Coordinates of C-alpha atoms and ligand atoms in Angstrom, one line a residue:
M1 CA 73.3 107.5 82.8
N2 CA 72.8 107.4 86.4
T3 CA 73.3 103.8 87.6
R4 CA 72.7 104.7 91.2
S5 CA 68.9 104.6 91.0
T6 CA 68.5 101.7 88.6
T7 CA 70.5 98.9 90.2
E8 CA 68.4 97.0 92.7
P9 CA 70.4 95.8 95.7
W10 CA 71.1 92.1 96.1
L11 CA 70.2 92.4 99.8
L12 CA 66.8 94.0 99.9
D13 CA 65.7 93.2 103.5
Y14 CA 68.2 92.3 106.2
D15 CA 65.9 90.2 108.3
V16 CA 64.6 88.2 105.4
A17 CA 68.1 87.6 104.1
V18 CA 69.3 86.4 107.5
R19 CA 66.4 84.0 107.8
A20 CA 66.6 82.7 104.3
F21 CA 70.4 82.3 104.2
D22 CA 72.1 79.0 103.8
W23 CA 75.6 78.2 102.7
T24 CA 74.7 75.5 100.2
Q25 CA 72.5 78.0 98.4
A26 CA 75.3 80.6 98.5
W27 CA 77.4 78.1 96.5
D28 CA 74.8 77.8 93.8
D29 CA 75.8 81.1 92.4
L30 CA 79.3 79.6 91.8
G31 CA 78.1 76.5 90.1
G32 CA 77.1 74.5 93.2
P33 CA 78.9 73.4 96.4
P34 CA 82.1 71.4 95.9
D35 CA 81.9 67.6 96.3
A36 CA 84.0 64.6 95.5
E37 CA 83.9 65.4 91.8
R38 CA 83.6 69.1 91.6
G39 CA 86.4 70.8 93.4
V40 CA 86.8 74.5 94.0
N41 CA 89.6 76.6 92.8
I42 CA 89.6 80.3 93.4
A43 CA 91.3 81.2 90.2
D44 CA 89.0 79.0 88.1
L45 CA 85.9 80.8 89.7
A46 CA 87.6 84.2 89.3
L47 CA 88.7 83.8 85.7
D48 CA 88.1 80.7 83.6
R49 CA 84.4 80.3 84.7
H50 CA 83.7 83.7 83.1
V51 CA 85.5 82.7 79.9
R52 CA 83.5 79.5 79.7
A53 CA 80.3 81.6 80.2
G54 CA 81.2 83.8 77.2
R55 CA 82.4 86.8 79.2
G56 CA 86.1 86.5 78.3
D57 CA 86.1 89.9 76.6
H58 CA 84.8 91.7 79.6
V59 CA 87.5 93.8 81.3
A60 CA 88.6 92.2 84.5
L61 CA 91.3 94.7 85.6
R62 CA 91.7 98.2 84.5
W63 CA 95.2 99.1 85.4
I64 CA 96.2 102.7 85.9
G65 CA 99.9 103.3 85.8
R66 CA 101.5 105.7 88.3
Q67 CA 102.5 108.3 85.7
A68 CA 100.2 111.4 85.3
D69 CA 98.5 110.2 82.1
G70 CA 97.8 106.8 83.6
V71 CA 94.3 107.9 84.6
D72 CA 93.4 108.7 81.0
E73 CA 95.3 105.9 79.4
P74 CA 94.6 102.8 81.5
V75 CA 95.6 99.3 80.4
D76 CA 92.7 96.9 80.2
L77 CA 93.1 93.2 80.9
T78 CA 90.1 91.0 80.0
Y79 CA 89.1 87.9 81.8
A80 CA 90.3 85.9 78.8
M81 CA 93.8 87.6 78.9
L82 CA 94.2 86.9 82.6
A83 CA 92.9 83.3 82.2
S84 CA 95.6 82.6 79.6
R85 CA 98.4 84.4 81.4
T86 CA 97.7 82.6 84.7
D87 CA 97.6 79.3 82.7
R88 CA 101.2 80.2 81.6
F89 CA 102.3 81.1 85.1
A90 CA 100.8 77.9 86.6
S91 CA 102.3 75.6 83.9
A92 CA 105.7 77.2 84.2
L93 CA 105.6 76.6 87.9
R94 CA 104.9 72.9 87.3
R95 CA 107.5 72.7 84.6
H96 CA 110.0 74.0 87.0
R97 CA 108.9 71.3 89.4
F98 CA 107.1 73.5 91.9
G99 CA 104.3 71.2 92.9
P100 CA 101.2 71.6 95.0
G101 CA 101.7 73.5 98.3
T102 CA 104.7 75.5 97.0
G103 CA 105.0 78.8 98.8
V104 CA 105.1 81.7 96.3
A105 CA 105.3 85.4 97.5
S106 CA 105.2 88.7 95.8
L107 CA 107.0 91.9 96.6
T108 CA 105.8 94.4 94.0
G109 CA 103.7 97.5 93.7
R110 CA 100.2 97.2 92.3
I111 CA 101.1 96.0 88.8
P112 CA 99.4 93.4 86.5
D113 CA 102.1 90.8 87.1
L114 CA 101.1 90.7 90.7
Y115 CA 97.6 89.6 89.8
V116 CA 98.9 87.1 87.3
S117 CA 101.2 85.6 90.0
V118 CA 98.5 85.3 92.6
L119 CA 96.0 83.6 90.4
G120 CA 98.5 81.6 88.5
T121 CA 99.8 80.2 91.8
L122 CA 96.3 79.3 92.9
K123 CA 95.7 77.4 89.6
A124 CA 98.9 75.4 90.3
H125 CA 97.7 74.6 93.8
G126 CA 100.5 76.7 95.3
V127 CA 100.1 78.9 98.4
F128 CA 100.4 82.6 97.8
T129 CA 101.7 85.3 100.2
P130 CA 101.5 88.9 99.0
L131 CA 103.9 91.2 100.7
F132 CA 103.5 95.0 101.0
S133 CA 106.2 96.8 99.0
A134 CA 106.6 99.5 101.7
F135 CA 108.0 96.8 104.1
G136 CA 111.7 97.1 104.9
P137 CA 114.1 94.2 104.5
E138 CA 113.5 92.9 108.1
P139 CA 109.7 92.2 107.9
I140 CA 110.2 90.9 104.3
A141 CA 113.0 88.4 105.4
Q142 CA 111.0 87.3 108.4
R143 CA 107.8 86.6 106.4
L144 CA 109.7 84.8 103.6
R145 CA 111.4 82.6 106.2
L146 CA 108.3 81.9 108.2
G147 CA 106.3 81.0 105.1
R148 CA 109.2 78.9 103.7
I149 CA 108.7 80.7 100.4
R150 CA 110.4 79.0 97.5
V151 CA 109.4 81.4 94.7
L152 CA 109.5 85.2 95.0
V153 CA 108.1 87.6 92.4
T154 CA 109.5 91.1 92.6
T155 CA 110.7 94.1 90.5
P156 CA 114.3 95.1 89.6
L157 CA 114.1 98.1 91.9
L158 CA 112.7 96.2 94.9
Y159 CA 115.1 93.4 94.3
R160 CA 118.1 95.8 94.5
R161 CA 116.8 97.8 97.4
K162 CA 115.3 95.2 99.6
V163 CA 115.8 91.6 98.5
A164 CA 119.5 91.4 97.5
Q165 CA 120.7 92.2 101.1
I166 CA 118.6 89.5 102.7
I167 CA 118.8 86.8 100.1
D168 CA 121.5 84.8 102.0
Q169 CA 119.1 84.5 105.0
L170 CA 116.5 82.7 103.0
P171 CA 117.4 79.0 102.7
D172 CA 114.1 77.9 101.2
L173 CA 114.1 80.5 98.4
E174 CA 114.9 78.7 95.1
L175 CA 113.7 81.1 92.4
V176 CA 113.3 84.9 92.1
L177 CA 111.2 86.1 89.2
I178 CA 111.8 89.7 88.2
C179 CA 108.9 91.6 86.6
G180 CA 109.5 93.8 83.7
A181 CA 113.2 93.0 83.5
T182 CA 115.2 92.2 80.5
E183 CA 117.6 89.3 80.6
D184 CA 120.5 91.7 80.8
Q185 CA 119.1 93.2 84.0
T186 CA 118.7 89.8 85.7
A187 CA 121.9 88.3 84.3
G188 CA 124.0 90.4 86.7
S189 CA 122.2 89.1 89.7
T190 CA 122.4 85.5 88.6
N191 CA 126.0 85.5 87.6
R192 CA 127.4 87.2 90.7
R193 CA 125.8 84.6 92.9
T194 CA 127.3 81.2 93.6
G195 CA 124.7 79.3 95.6
G196 CA 121.3 80.7 96.4
P197 CA 118.2 81.1 94.3
R198 CA 118.1 81.5 90.6
V199 CA 117.1 85.0 89.5
V200 CA 115.3 85.1 86.1
S201 CA 112.9 87.5 84.4
L202 CA 109.2 86.8 84.8
G203 CA 109.0 87.0 81.0
S204 CA 111.4 84.2 80.3
F205 CA 109.7 82.1 83.1
L206 CA 106.3 82.6 81.5
S207 CA 107.7 81.6 78.1
D208 CA 108.4 78.2 79.6
G209 CA 104.7 77.8 80.3
S210 CA 102.0 76.7 78.0
E211 CA 98.7 78.5 77.2
A212 CA 96.4 75.8 78.4
F213 CA 96.7 74.5 81.9
E214 CA 94.6 71.9 83.5
I215 CA 93.8 73.0 87.0
G216 CA 92.7 69.6 88.1
Y217 CA 90.6 68.7 91.1
T218 CA 91.1 71.2 94.0
A219 CA 89.7 70.1 97.3
P220 CA 88.0 72.9 99.2
E221 CA 90.4 72.6 102.1
T222 CA 93.5 73.1 99.8
P223 CA 95.5 76.0 101.2
A224 CA 95.5 79.0 98.9
L225 CA 96.7 82.0 100.7
L226 CA 99.1 82.7 103.6
H227 CA 98.5 86.2 105.1
F228 CA 100.8 87.5 107.8
T229 CA 99.2 89.5 110.6
S230 CA 100.8 91.0 113.6
G231 CA 100.4 89.9 117.2
T232 CA 101.4 91.6 120.5
T233 CA 104.4 89.3 121.0
G234 CA 106.8 87.2 119.0
T235 CA 106.9 86.7 115.3
P236 CA 104.0 87.6 112.9
K237 CA 101.3 85.0 112.6
G238 CA 100.8 83.4 109.2
A239 CA 97.0 82.9 108.8
V240 CA 96.3 80.1 106.4
H241 CA 93.3 80.4 104.1
V242 CA 91.8 77.7 101.8
H243 CA 90.2 77.6 98.4
G244 CA 86.7 76.9 99.9
A245 CA 86.8 80.4 101.4
V246 CA 85.8 81.8 98.0
V247 CA 82.1 81.4 98.7
T248 CA 82.5 84.0 101.5
H249 CA 84.3 86.4 99.3
H250 CA 81.8 86.0 96.6
M251 CA 78.7 86.2 98.8
T252 CA 80.0 89.3 100.7
G253 CA 80.9 90.9 97.4
R254 CA 77.2 90.6 96.5
L255 CA 75.5 91.3 99.8
V256 CA 77.7 94.0 101.2
L257 CA 79.5 95.6 98.2
D258 CA 76.5 94.9 96.0
L259 CA 78.7 94.0 93.0
H260 CA 76.8 93.5 89.8
P261 CA 78.6 92.2 86.6
D262 CA 78.6 95.5 84.8
D263 CA 80.0 97.4 87.7
V264 CA 83.3 99.3 87.8
F265 CA 84.6 98.5 91.3
W266 CA 87.6 100.1 93.1
C267 CA 89.2 98.6 96.2
T268 CA 92.0 100.9 97.2
A269 CA 93.8 98.5 99.5
D270 CA 97.1 97.0 98.5
P271 CA 97.1 93.2 98.0
G272 CA 99.9 93.1 100.6
W273 CA 97.1 93.3 103.1
V274 CA 94.2 91.0 103.3
T275 CA 91.6 93.5 102.0
G276 CA 93.6 94.0 98.8
T277 CA 93.4 90.2 98.2
S278 CA 89.9 89.3 99.4
Y279 CA 88.3 92.4 97.9
G280 CA 91.0 93.7 95.5
I281 CA 91.3 90.4 93.7
I282 CA 89.0 87.5 94.6
A283 CA 85.5 89.0 95.3
P284 CA 85.4 91.4 92.3
L285 CA 86.6 88.7 89.9
T286 CA 84.3 86.0 91.0
N287 CA 81.5 88.5 90.7
G288 CA 82.6 89.3 87.2
V289 CA 83.1 93.1 87.5
T290 CA 85.7 95.4 86.2
S291 CA 88.2 96.2 88.9
I292 CA 90.3 99.4 89.0
V293 CA 93.9 98.9 90.0
D294 CA 95.8 102.2 90.6
E295 CA 99.6 101.8 90.9
A296 CA 100.1 105.2 92.5
D297 CA 99.8 106.1 96.1
F298 CA 97.1 108.3 97.6
D299 CA 96.5 111.7 96.0
A300 CA 93.1 113.3 96.5
E301 CA 92.8 114.9 93.1
R302 CA 93.9 111.8 91.3
W303 CA 91.4 109.7 93.3
Y304 CA 88.6 112.0 92.4
R305 CA 89.6 111.9 88.7
I306 CA 89.6 108.1 88.8
L307 CA 86.2 107.9 90.4
E308 CA 84.8 110.4 87.8
R309 CA 86.7 109.3 84.6
H310 CA 86.1 105.6 85.1
R311 CA 82.6 106.0 86.4
V312 CA 83.3 103.9 89.5
D313 CA 80.1 102.3 90.8
V314 CA 81.4 100.8 94.0
F315 CA 84.3 102.1 96.1
Y316 CA 85.8 100.2 99.0
T317 CA 88.4 102.1 101.0
A318 CA 89.7 102.9 104.5
P319 CA 88.9 105.5 107.1
T320 CA 92.4 107.0 106.8
A321 CA 91.9 107.6 103.1
I322 CA 88.5 109.2 103.8
R323 CA 90.1 111.5 106.4
M324 CA 92.8 112.5 103.9
L325 CA 90.0 113.3 101.3
Q326 CA 88.2 115.3 104.0
R327 CA 91.4 117.2 104.6
S328 CA 91.8 118.1 101.0
G329 CA 88.6 120.1 101.3
V330 CA 85.1 120.0 99.8
E331 CA 86.1 122.6 97.1
L332 CA 88.4 120.1 95.4
A333 CA 85.7 117.4 95.4
A334 CA 83.1 119.9 94.2
G335 CA 84.9 120.0 90.8
F336 CA 84.1 116.4 90.1
D337 CA 81.0 114.4 89.1
F338 CA 80.4 111.3 91.1
D339 CA 77.0 110.4 89.7
A340 CA 78.0 106.8 88.9
L341 CA 78.9 106.1 92.5
R342 CA 76.3 103.9 94.1
L343 CA 78.1 102.6 97.1
V344 CA 81.0 103.6 99.3
A345 CA 82.3 101.2 102.0
S346 CA 85.2 101.2 104.4
V347 CA 87.2 98.8 106.6
G348 CA 90.2 98.6 108.8
E349 CA 89.7 101.2 111.5
P350 CA 86.9 102.9 113.3
L351 CA 84.9 105.1 111.0
D352 CA 83.4 108.0 112.8
A353 CA 80.0 109.4 112.1
D354 CA 81.5 112.6 110.8
A355 CA 83.2 110.8 107.9
V356 CA 80.0 109.0 107.1
H357 CA 78.1 112.3 106.7
W358 CA 81.0 114.0 104.9
C359 CA 80.8 111.3 102.2
E360 CA 77.1 111.7 102.0
R361 CA 77.7 115.4 101.2
V362 CA 80.5 114.9 98.7
F363 CA 79.6 111.6 97.0
G364 CA 75.8 111.6 97.5
V365 CA 76.0 108.3 99.4
P366 CA 77.1 107.5 102.9
V367 CA 80.0 105.3 103.8
L368 CA 79.0 101.8 104.8
D369 CA 81.4 100.6 107.5
T370 CA 82.4 96.9 107.5
W371 CA 84.3 94.9 110.1
W372 CA 86.5 91.9 109.6
Q373 CA 90.1 90.6 110.1
T374 CA 92.9 88.7 108.4
E375 CA 91.7 85.7 110.3
T376 CA 88.1 85.9 109.2
G377 CA 89.1 86.1 105.5
G378 CA 86.0 88.1 104.6
I379 CA 83.5 90.7 105.8
M380 CA 81.7 89.5 108.9
I381 CA 79.8 92.6 110.1
A382 CA 78.5 95.4 107.9
N383 CA 76.1 98.2 107.0
Y384 CA 74.1 97.5 103.9
R385 CA 73.0 99.6 101.0
S386 CA 69.3 98.9 101.4
Q387 CA 69.2 99.5 105.2
P388 CA 69.4 102.7 107.1
V389 CA 73.0 103.4 107.9
R390 CA 73.8 103.8 111.6
A391 CA 76.7 106.3 111.4
G392 CA 79.5 105.3 113.7
S393 CA 78.4 101.7 113.9
M394 CA 80.1 98.7 112.1
G395 CA 76.7 97.4 111.3
R396 CA 75.2 93.9 111.7
P397 CA 76.5 90.4 111.1
L398 CA 76.3 89.0 107.6
P399 CA 73.6 86.5 106.8
G400 CA 75.2 83.1 107.7
I401 CA 77.4 84.7 110.4
E402 CA 76.7 84.5 114.1
A403 CA 78.4 87.0 116.3
T404 CA 78.4 87.5 120.0
L405 CA 80.1 89.5 122.8
L406 CA 81.9 87.6 125.5
A407 CA 82.2 89.1 129.0
R408 CA 85.7 90.0 130.1
T409 CA 87.2 90.8 133.5
A410 CA 89.2 94.0 134.0
D411 CA 92.4 92.0 133.3
G412 CA 91.1 91.0 130.0
E413 CA 90.3 87.4 130.9
L414 CA 87.0 85.8 129.8
V415 CA 84.4 85.5 132.4
L416 CA 83.4 81.8 132.7
D417 CA 80.2 80.3 134.1
A418 CA 80.0 77.3 136.5
D419 CA 80.5 74.9 133.5
G420 CA 83.6 76.7 132.5
S421 CA 81.9 78.2 129.4
P422 CA 82.4 81.8 128.5
V423 CA 79.5 84.2 129.4
E424 CA 77.8 85.9 126.5
I425 CA 76.6 89.5 127.0
D426 CA 72.9 90.0 126.4
D427 CA 72.5 93.5 127.7
P428 CA 72.6 96.2 125.1
D429 CA 75.5 98.7 125.1
T430 CA 77.7 96.6 127.3
S431 CA 81.2 96.0 125.9
G432 CA 82.8 92.6 125.6
E433 CA 85.1 90.7 123.3
L434 CA 83.6 90.3 119.8
A435 CA 83.5 86.6 118.9
L436 CA 82.1 84.6 115.9
R437 CA 80.6 81.2 115.8
V438 CA 83.1 78.8 114.2
G439 CA 82.3 77.4 110.8
W440 CA 82.1 80.2 108.2
P441 CA 83.9 79.1 105.0
S442 CA 86.6 81.8 105.0
M443 CA 87.7 81.2 108.5
F444 CA 91.5 80.8 108.8
R445 CA 92.6 77.2 109.2
A446 CA 95.8 77.6 111.0
Y447 CA 98.5 80.0 112.2
L448 CA 101.4 78.4 110.3
D449 CA 103.6 76.4 112.7
Q450 CA 101.9 77.9 115.7
D451 CA 99.2 75.4 116.7
D452 CA 99.1 76.7 120.3
R453 CA 98.4 80.2 119.2
Y454 CA 95.7 79.0 116.9
R455 CA 94.0 76.9 119.6
K456 CA 94.0 79.9 121.9
A457 CA 92.0 81.9 119.4
F458 CA 89.0 79.7 120.1
V459 CA 86.8 79.0 123.0
D460 CA 83.7 76.8 123.2
G461 CA 82.9 76.9 119.5
W462 CA 83.6 80.7 119.2
Y463 CA 86.5 82.4 117.4
R464 CA 87.8 85.2 119.7
S465 CA 88.6 88.3 117.6
G466 CA 90.5 90.1 120.4
D467 CA 88.5 93.3 119.6
L468 CA 86.2 94.9 122.1
A469 CA 82.8 96.0 120.9
R470 CA 79.3 96.6 122.1
R471 CA 75.9 96.0 120.6
D472 CA 72.9 98.3 120.7
G473 CA 69.3 97.3 121.2
D474 CA 68.8 96.8 117.5
G475 CA 71.7 94.5 117.0
Y476 CA 74.2 97.0 115.5
Y477 CA 77.8 96.5 116.7
W478 CA 80.0 99.4 117.8
F479 CA 83.7 99.2 117.9
V480 CA 85.2 100.0 121.4
G481 CA 88.9 99.2 121.0
R482 CA 91.4 96.5 120.6
G483 CA 91.8 94.1 123.4
D484 CA 95.6 93.9 123.0
D485 CA 98.6 96.1 122.2
V486 CA 98.5 95.6 118.4
I487 CA 98.6 99.0 116.6
K488 CA 96.4 99.9 113.6
T489 CA 98.1 102.7 111.7
A490 CA 96.6 104.0 108.5
G491 CA 94.6 100.8 108.3
H492 CA 97.6 98.5 108.7
L493 CA 98.3 96.2 111.6
I494 CA 101.7 96.5 113.3
G495 CA 103.0 94.4 116.1
P496 CA 104.7 96.5 118.8
F497 CA 107.2 93.7 119.4
E498 CA 108.5 93.8 115.8
V499 CA 109.3 97.4 116.1
E500 CA 110.8 97.1 119.6
S501 CA 113.1 94.3 118.5
V502 CA 114.6 96.4 115.7
L503 CA 115.2 99.4 117.9
D504 CA 116.7 97.3 120.6
E505 CA 119.4 96.1 118.1
H506 CA 120.8 99.6 118.0
P507 CA 123.9 99.9 120.3
A508 CA 122.6 103.0 122.0
V509 CA 119.4 101.4 123.0
I510 CA 118.7 99.3 126.2
E511 CA 115.0 98.8 125.8
T512 CA 112.0 100.0 123.9
G513 CA 108.3 100.2 124.4
V514 CA 106.1 100.8 121.4
I515 CA 102.5 102.0 121.4
G516 CA 99.9 103.5 119.1
K517 CA 99.4 107.3 119.6
P518 CA 96.2 108.9 118.4
D519 CA 96.6 110.9 115.2
A520 CA 94.0 113.1 113.4
T521 CA 94.7 111.6 109.9
A522 CA 96.3 108.1 110.3
G523 CA 94.0 107.3 113.3
T524 CA 97.0 106.1 115.1
I525 CA 100.7 106.4 114.6
V526 CA 103.6 104.3 115.9
K527 CA 105.4 105.8 118.8
A528 CA 108.5 104.4 120.6
F529 CA 109.6 105.0 124.1
V530 CA 113.4 104.4 124.2
V531 CA 115.7 103.8 127.2
L532 CA 119.3 104.7 126.3
A533 CA 122.5 103.0 127.5
H534 CA 124.5 105.0 130.0
D535 CA 127.0 106.3 127.6
H536 CA 124.5 107.8 125.2
E537 CA 122.9 111.2 125.5
P538 CA 119.3 111.8 124.4
T539 CA 120.1 114.2 121.6
E540 CA 118.1 115.2 118.6
E541 CA 120.8 113.7 116.4
L542 CA 120.4 110.3 118.1
R543 CA 116.7 110.5 117.8
R544 CA 117.1 111.0 114.0
E545 CA 119.6 108.2 113.8
L546 CA 117.2 105.8 115.5
L547 CA 114.3 106.9 113.3
G548 CA 116.6 106.3 110.3
H549 CA 117.7 102.9 111.5
A550 CA 114.1 101.8 112.1
R551 CA 113.0 103.1 108.6
A552 CA 115.9 101.3 106.9
R553 CA 115.2 98.0 108.6
L554 CA 111.4 98.1 108.9
G555 CA 110.3 100.3 106.0
A556 CA 108.1 103.4 106.1
A557 CA 104.9 101.4 106.7
V558 CA 106.1 99.9 110.0
A559 CA 108.8 102.2 111.4
P560 CA 107.9 104.6 114.3
R561 CA 107.0 108.1 113.5
E562 CA 107.9 109.4 116.9
I563 CA 110.6 108.5 119.4
E564 CA 110.6 109.7 123.0
F565 CA 113.6 109.1 125.3
V566 CA 112.7 107.9 128.8
D567 CA 114.7 106.9 131.9
A568 CA 112.9 103.6 132.3
L569 CA 109.9 101.6 131.2
P570 CA 107.2 100.1 133.4
H571 CA 107.3 96.3 133.7
T572 CA 105.1 93.6 135.1
R573 CA 106.5 91.3 137.7
S574 CA 107.3 88.8 135.0
G575 CA 109.3 91.4 133.2
K576 CA 106.9 92.3 130.3
I577 CA 106.7 95.9 129.2
M578 CA 103.4 97.4 130.3
R579 CA 102.5 99.2 127.1
R580 CA 99.1 100.0 128.6
L581 CA 100.9 102.4 131.1
L582 CA 102.9 104.0 128.3
K583 CA 99.7 104.6 126.5
A584 CA 98.1 106.1 129.6
R585 CA 101.1 108.4 130.0
E586 CA 100.8 109.5 126.4
L587 CA 97.2 110.4 126.8
G588 CA 97.8 112.1 130.1
E589 CA 95.5 109.6 131.8
D590 CA 95.5 107.6 134.9
E591 CA 97.8 109.5 137.4
G592 CA 98.2 106.4 139.6
D593 CA 99.6 104.4 136.8
I594 CA 102.0 107.1 135.7
S595 CA 103.8 106.9 139.1
A596 CA 104.6 103.3 138.2
L597 CA 106.7 104.6 135.4
E598 CA 108.8 106.6 137.8
S599 CA 109.2 103.8 140.2
A600 CA 110.3 101.4 137.5
P601 CA 113.8 100.0 137.8
E602 CA 116.8 102.1 137.0
R603 CA 118.6 102.0 133.7
T604 CA 120.7 99.0 133.2
E605 CA 123.7 98.3 131.1
R606 CA 123.2 96.5 127.9
P607 CA 124.1 92.9 128.6
Ligands
6R9_701 C1 90.4 93.7 107.2 C2 91.4 94.1 108.2 C3 91.8 93.7 111.7 C4 91.6 94.7 112.8 C5 90.4 94.4 113.6 C6 90.1 95.8 114.2 C7 90.4 96.7 113.0 C8 88.8 96.3 111.1 C9 87.3 97.7 111.6 C10 88.2 97.8 112.6 C11 87.1 99.4 113.7 C12 86.1 98.6 111.7 N1 89.2 96.9 112.2 N2 87.6 96.8 110.7 N3 88.2 98.6 113.6 N4 86.1 99.4 112.8 N5 85.1 98.6 110.8 O1 91.6 95.3 108.5 O2 92.2 93.1 108.7 O3 94.5 93.9 109.0 O4 93.7 91.8 110.1 O5 92.9 94.1 110.9 O6 91.3 96.0 112.2 O7 90.9 96.0 115.3 O8 90.7 93.4 114.6 P1 93.4 93.2 109.7

C-alpha cells in the first residue's frame, strides 16, 4: 500500500492556515485549553489520553535494540504499557518523597527506560533533564550541578565509566537508578559508599510504585523540562520549559511533520538534545503515532533497512545524517524500497539545496528544512509538505508565529531608532538577526539561575535568536550564520568556552581558543588553537595527549577533533579571545586581521 498519495496533509494552504490560526483552537485538538479546572500535563496528553480514548493497544514506541537482529526483532511498547510503567515511576518518586519540582536527569542511550523516566517524572510534576550519553564526566557533572539534580537514571556501564568518578562533586544528588541492573550489580556501588546518593536498580525502585497514579492538577506554567544549551561564555544555560508548551509540540507535529495517528514516525535525534525530546518523545506521542527508537548509532545500511522494514511514513533527521547517507552512495540506497515514506524533514544545521535534491532522487520526496532552537522549544520556521519546497531555505514561520529580522551594526549591536526600539528589516534579501514575537506557548521561561542572561535575550517584545538570516521577497527565510561563537557540529551545539576551560587545565597549556572549522560531513568540527607554556614543545605526542585529555574529560561529542599549536592568540583590549580572527585565519580570509594574530602579546608563563 502506498500511503504517500492517500494521506491528505493537515496544512493544505499556507496562507489560509496562517490567517485562520489561533492558539485556543490549537488546544481543541488536545481536549481544550487549560483553565482553572483542566490543567495540562504532557505525559497525560502523550499517554493516558490515548488509553482513555481506547487506543491503549496502539504501539507507541517500537524499540530497535543495537544488536544486528534488532531491526527485525523490535520490542513494541503500547500506549497502555507506557501509561502504566510511567504511573509506577511517578508513584515511586512520590513514595520516596521526591515532590513536585524535583530535578530528575537521565544519562542513558536510547532505551525504553529513558522514555519511562521522562514521562514518569512529568506525571509526578518533576523537572526532567535528559543528558547525552556521549558527554564526558565534565559536562555531565556541570549540568547535574547546575540543574540541582536529585535523581539520576543511568546504566551500569555509564555509571562505572562516567558517574562514579564525579559522584562526590554532586551534593544535590540523592538517588541513582540503574537501568537493567540486578541488585548484585548495584549492591557494590551502594555498600562501598559512605555518604552520597543511594544507588539502586530501576527495577526495585519501580516495584515500590503502584500501577495507578493520580497525576493531579498540573498548571500550564509548571516546569517540565530543563534543557542545557551552550553559550559563548560561561557555563551552559539551562532553558526551562513548561507543560503548557505541549500545544506547540502537538501543533507543529501536525502542521509540519504531518503526523497522522496510523503513521510510523522516526526522529533520529537523541533525547539528550532538544529535538530528541520535543520530536522524539512529545510530539509523536501526543499525535498518537508509532515512534521508532533505534538504540544504535548511525549506519547507512541499517537506517535504510529500518525505513524499509518498518515502513516509516515520516522521517525527521539532521543535515549531517543526510550528508552521511549521501556519502554512502546511491547504489546502497537503490537496493531499498521507500514507498511508505511521505515526508522527510531536517533540523539543526543549514541544509543545502543539493541535499534536498538528493533526497528527492533517493526517497522520492524532498527534505523539508525546519528551524528552531532549544529556547523556542518547538519548530518556528519550516517548509511544508503541501507547499513548493524552496531548496536551501528554512521555509516560512508557522501559523501562530511571528518572525522578523532586526538590523545589526557591523559589531553585532542592534540598530535602534529614535525611540530606542530595534529597527526591523523590510527589504528582501537583507540579513539581520532573526527574532520572534514573544508569546508562543513553547517559549523557554527562564535560563535557570541566570535572570540577566534571560532578560538580555529579549528586546521590545521580541526574542532574539542570535542567528543571522535573510528573507526573500516571498517571505521565505534563509540561514546566513550564527551571530556568536557557538559551534554547531554534527547538529549539536558546543560552547567554545567549555572546551577551552578543559584544555586550559592541562599543565602544558597557557591558553586556548576554540572555533568551528568547516567540514564536508559534520558541517563544522571543533578546532582548538593552543598556546603552550615555555617548557613544552609542540610535538605530535603532546598534541595526541591533549586530544586524549579533552576526550576523557569532555567526551567524544564535545572534544576538539583538531589541535593547532600557535605562539599567541589575538585578544580584545578587555582581554577576550577574538575567536572571529582565529576563524578568519582558518579560512585564509581577511589578511588585515591575521596580522593582529602576529602582533598579539608574547607567550606568558602560566600563573
Ligand atoms: C533544534 C536545535 C539551535 C541552533 C540555531 C541555529 C542552528 C537549527 C537550523 C539551524 C540552519 C536550520 N539551526 N536549525 N541552522 N538551518 N534549519 O537544533 O536546537 O541545539 O538549540 O540549536 O541550530 O544556529 O540557533 P539547538
